[in-house]
mmCIF file of C-alpha atoms in Angstrom:
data_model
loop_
_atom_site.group_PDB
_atom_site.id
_atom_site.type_symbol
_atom_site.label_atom_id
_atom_site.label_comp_id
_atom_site.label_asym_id
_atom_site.label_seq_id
_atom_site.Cartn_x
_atom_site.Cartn_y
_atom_site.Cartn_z
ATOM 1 C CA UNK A 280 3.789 -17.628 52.420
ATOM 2 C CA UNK A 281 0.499 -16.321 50.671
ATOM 3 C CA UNK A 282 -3.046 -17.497 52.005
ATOM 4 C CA UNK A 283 -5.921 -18.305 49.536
ATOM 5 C CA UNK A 284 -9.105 -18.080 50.760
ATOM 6 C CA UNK A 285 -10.491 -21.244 50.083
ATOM 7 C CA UNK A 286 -14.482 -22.472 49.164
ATOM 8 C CA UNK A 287 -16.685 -24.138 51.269
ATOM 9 C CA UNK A 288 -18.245 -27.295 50.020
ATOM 10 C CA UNK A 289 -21.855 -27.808 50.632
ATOM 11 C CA UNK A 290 -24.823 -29.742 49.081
ATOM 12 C CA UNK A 291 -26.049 -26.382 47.273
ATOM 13 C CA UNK A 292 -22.445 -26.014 45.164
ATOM 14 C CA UNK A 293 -19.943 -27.728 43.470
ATOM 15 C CA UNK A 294 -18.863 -31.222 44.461
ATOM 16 C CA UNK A 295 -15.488 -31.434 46.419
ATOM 17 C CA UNK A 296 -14.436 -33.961 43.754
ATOM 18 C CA UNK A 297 -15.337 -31.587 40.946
ATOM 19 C CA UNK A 298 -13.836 -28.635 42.310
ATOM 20 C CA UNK A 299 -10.740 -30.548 43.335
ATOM 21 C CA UNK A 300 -10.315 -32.219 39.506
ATOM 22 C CA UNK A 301 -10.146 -28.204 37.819
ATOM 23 C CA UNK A 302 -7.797 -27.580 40.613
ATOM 24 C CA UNK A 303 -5.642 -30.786 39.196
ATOM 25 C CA UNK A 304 -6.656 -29.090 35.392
ATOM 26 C CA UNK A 305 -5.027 -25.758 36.320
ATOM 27 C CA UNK A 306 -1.820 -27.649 37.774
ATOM 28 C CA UNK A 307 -1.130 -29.886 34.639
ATOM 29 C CA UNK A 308 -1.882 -27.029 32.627
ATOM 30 C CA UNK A 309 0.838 -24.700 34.331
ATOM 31 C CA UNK A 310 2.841 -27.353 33.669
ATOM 32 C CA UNK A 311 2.840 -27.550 30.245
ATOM 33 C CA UNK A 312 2.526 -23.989 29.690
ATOM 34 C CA UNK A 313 6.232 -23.953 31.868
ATOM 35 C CA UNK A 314 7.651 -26.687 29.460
ATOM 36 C CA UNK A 315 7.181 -23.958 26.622
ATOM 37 C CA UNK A 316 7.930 -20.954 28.504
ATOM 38 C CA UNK A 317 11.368 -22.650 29.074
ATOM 39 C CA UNK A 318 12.548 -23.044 25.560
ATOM 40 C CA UNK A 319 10.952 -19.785 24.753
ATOM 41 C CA UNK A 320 13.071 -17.479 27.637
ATOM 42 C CA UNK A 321 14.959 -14.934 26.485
ATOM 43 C CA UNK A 322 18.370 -15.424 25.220
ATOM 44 C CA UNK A 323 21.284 -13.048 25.179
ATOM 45 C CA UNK A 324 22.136 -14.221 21.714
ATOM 46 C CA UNK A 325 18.495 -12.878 20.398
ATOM 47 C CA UNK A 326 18.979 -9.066 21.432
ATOM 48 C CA UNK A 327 23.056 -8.783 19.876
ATOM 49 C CA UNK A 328 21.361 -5.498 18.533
ATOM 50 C CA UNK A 329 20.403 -3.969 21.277
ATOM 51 C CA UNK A 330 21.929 -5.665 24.326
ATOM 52 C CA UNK A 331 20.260 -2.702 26.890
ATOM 53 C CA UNK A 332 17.104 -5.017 25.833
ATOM 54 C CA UNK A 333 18.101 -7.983 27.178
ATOM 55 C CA UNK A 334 17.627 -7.360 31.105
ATOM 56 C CA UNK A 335 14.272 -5.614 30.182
ATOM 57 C CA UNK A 336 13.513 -8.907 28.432
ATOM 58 C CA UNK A 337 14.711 -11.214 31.131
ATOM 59 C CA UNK A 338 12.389 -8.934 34.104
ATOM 60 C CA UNK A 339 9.675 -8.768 31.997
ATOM 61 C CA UNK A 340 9.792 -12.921 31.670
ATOM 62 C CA UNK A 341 10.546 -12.998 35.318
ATOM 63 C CA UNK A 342 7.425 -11.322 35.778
ATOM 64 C CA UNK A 343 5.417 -13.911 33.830
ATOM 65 C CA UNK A 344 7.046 -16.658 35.397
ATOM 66 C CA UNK A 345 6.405 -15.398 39.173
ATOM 67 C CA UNK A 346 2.053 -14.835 38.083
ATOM 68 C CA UNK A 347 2.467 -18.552 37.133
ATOM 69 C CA UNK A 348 4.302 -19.509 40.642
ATOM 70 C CA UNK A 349 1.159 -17.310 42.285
ATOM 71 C CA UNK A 350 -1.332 -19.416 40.066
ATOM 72 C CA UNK A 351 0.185 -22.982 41.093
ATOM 73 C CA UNK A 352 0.305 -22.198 44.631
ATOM 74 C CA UNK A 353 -3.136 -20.968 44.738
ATOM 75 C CA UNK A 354 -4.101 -24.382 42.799
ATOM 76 C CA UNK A 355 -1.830 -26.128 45.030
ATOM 77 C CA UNK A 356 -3.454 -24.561 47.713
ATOM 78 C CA UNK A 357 -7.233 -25.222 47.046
ATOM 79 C CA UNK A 358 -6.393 -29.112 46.000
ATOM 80 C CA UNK A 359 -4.753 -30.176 49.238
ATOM 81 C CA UNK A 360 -7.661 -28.259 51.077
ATOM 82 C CA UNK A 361 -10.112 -30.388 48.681
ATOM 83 C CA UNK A 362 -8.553 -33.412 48.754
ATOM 84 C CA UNK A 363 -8.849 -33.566 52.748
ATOM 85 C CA UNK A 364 -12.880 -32.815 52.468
ATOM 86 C CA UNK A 365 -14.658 -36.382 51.684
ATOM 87 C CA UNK A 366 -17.522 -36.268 48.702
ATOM 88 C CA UNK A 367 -20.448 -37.371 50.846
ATOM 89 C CA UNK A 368 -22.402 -36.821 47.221
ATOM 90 C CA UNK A 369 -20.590 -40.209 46.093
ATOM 91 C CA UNK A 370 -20.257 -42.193 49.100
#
């Protein structure tokens, strides 16, 4: 499993809170982007002309789809690590 290197929260930066809520923007946005990437893989049916294309196709979407795993889990990563830190700014 990968290790992010994760920020330090102090009264001279961001706000645990608002570093936590982009973390939550960057998950919801992976999201969506995955319920279009879905529909939009490549199909066998779409390269009947030049099958050899296909597999190229397929790895190259692979490709995308693993930099978008890498990019959650770093999210992921960072938002549990926020979400344990309490906002003394608000309290």
């Amino acid at each position: 499993m990968r290790t992010f290197t994760l920020p330090t929260v102090n009264m001279n930066g961001s706000s645990a809170h608002e570093l936590l809520d982009q973390q939550l923007q960057v998950l919801r946005a992976i999201d969506a982007l995955w319920e279009v990437m879905r529909v939009s893989a490549p199909h066998g049916r779409d390269y009947q002309l030049a099958p050899e294309r296909y597999d190229s196709a397929r790895s190259d979407f692979n490709d995308t789809a693993d930099a978008l795993e890498l990019i959650k889990s770093r999210a992921n990563a960072l938002a549990l690590h926020l979400s344990d830190i309490p906002d003394w700014r608000t309290a």
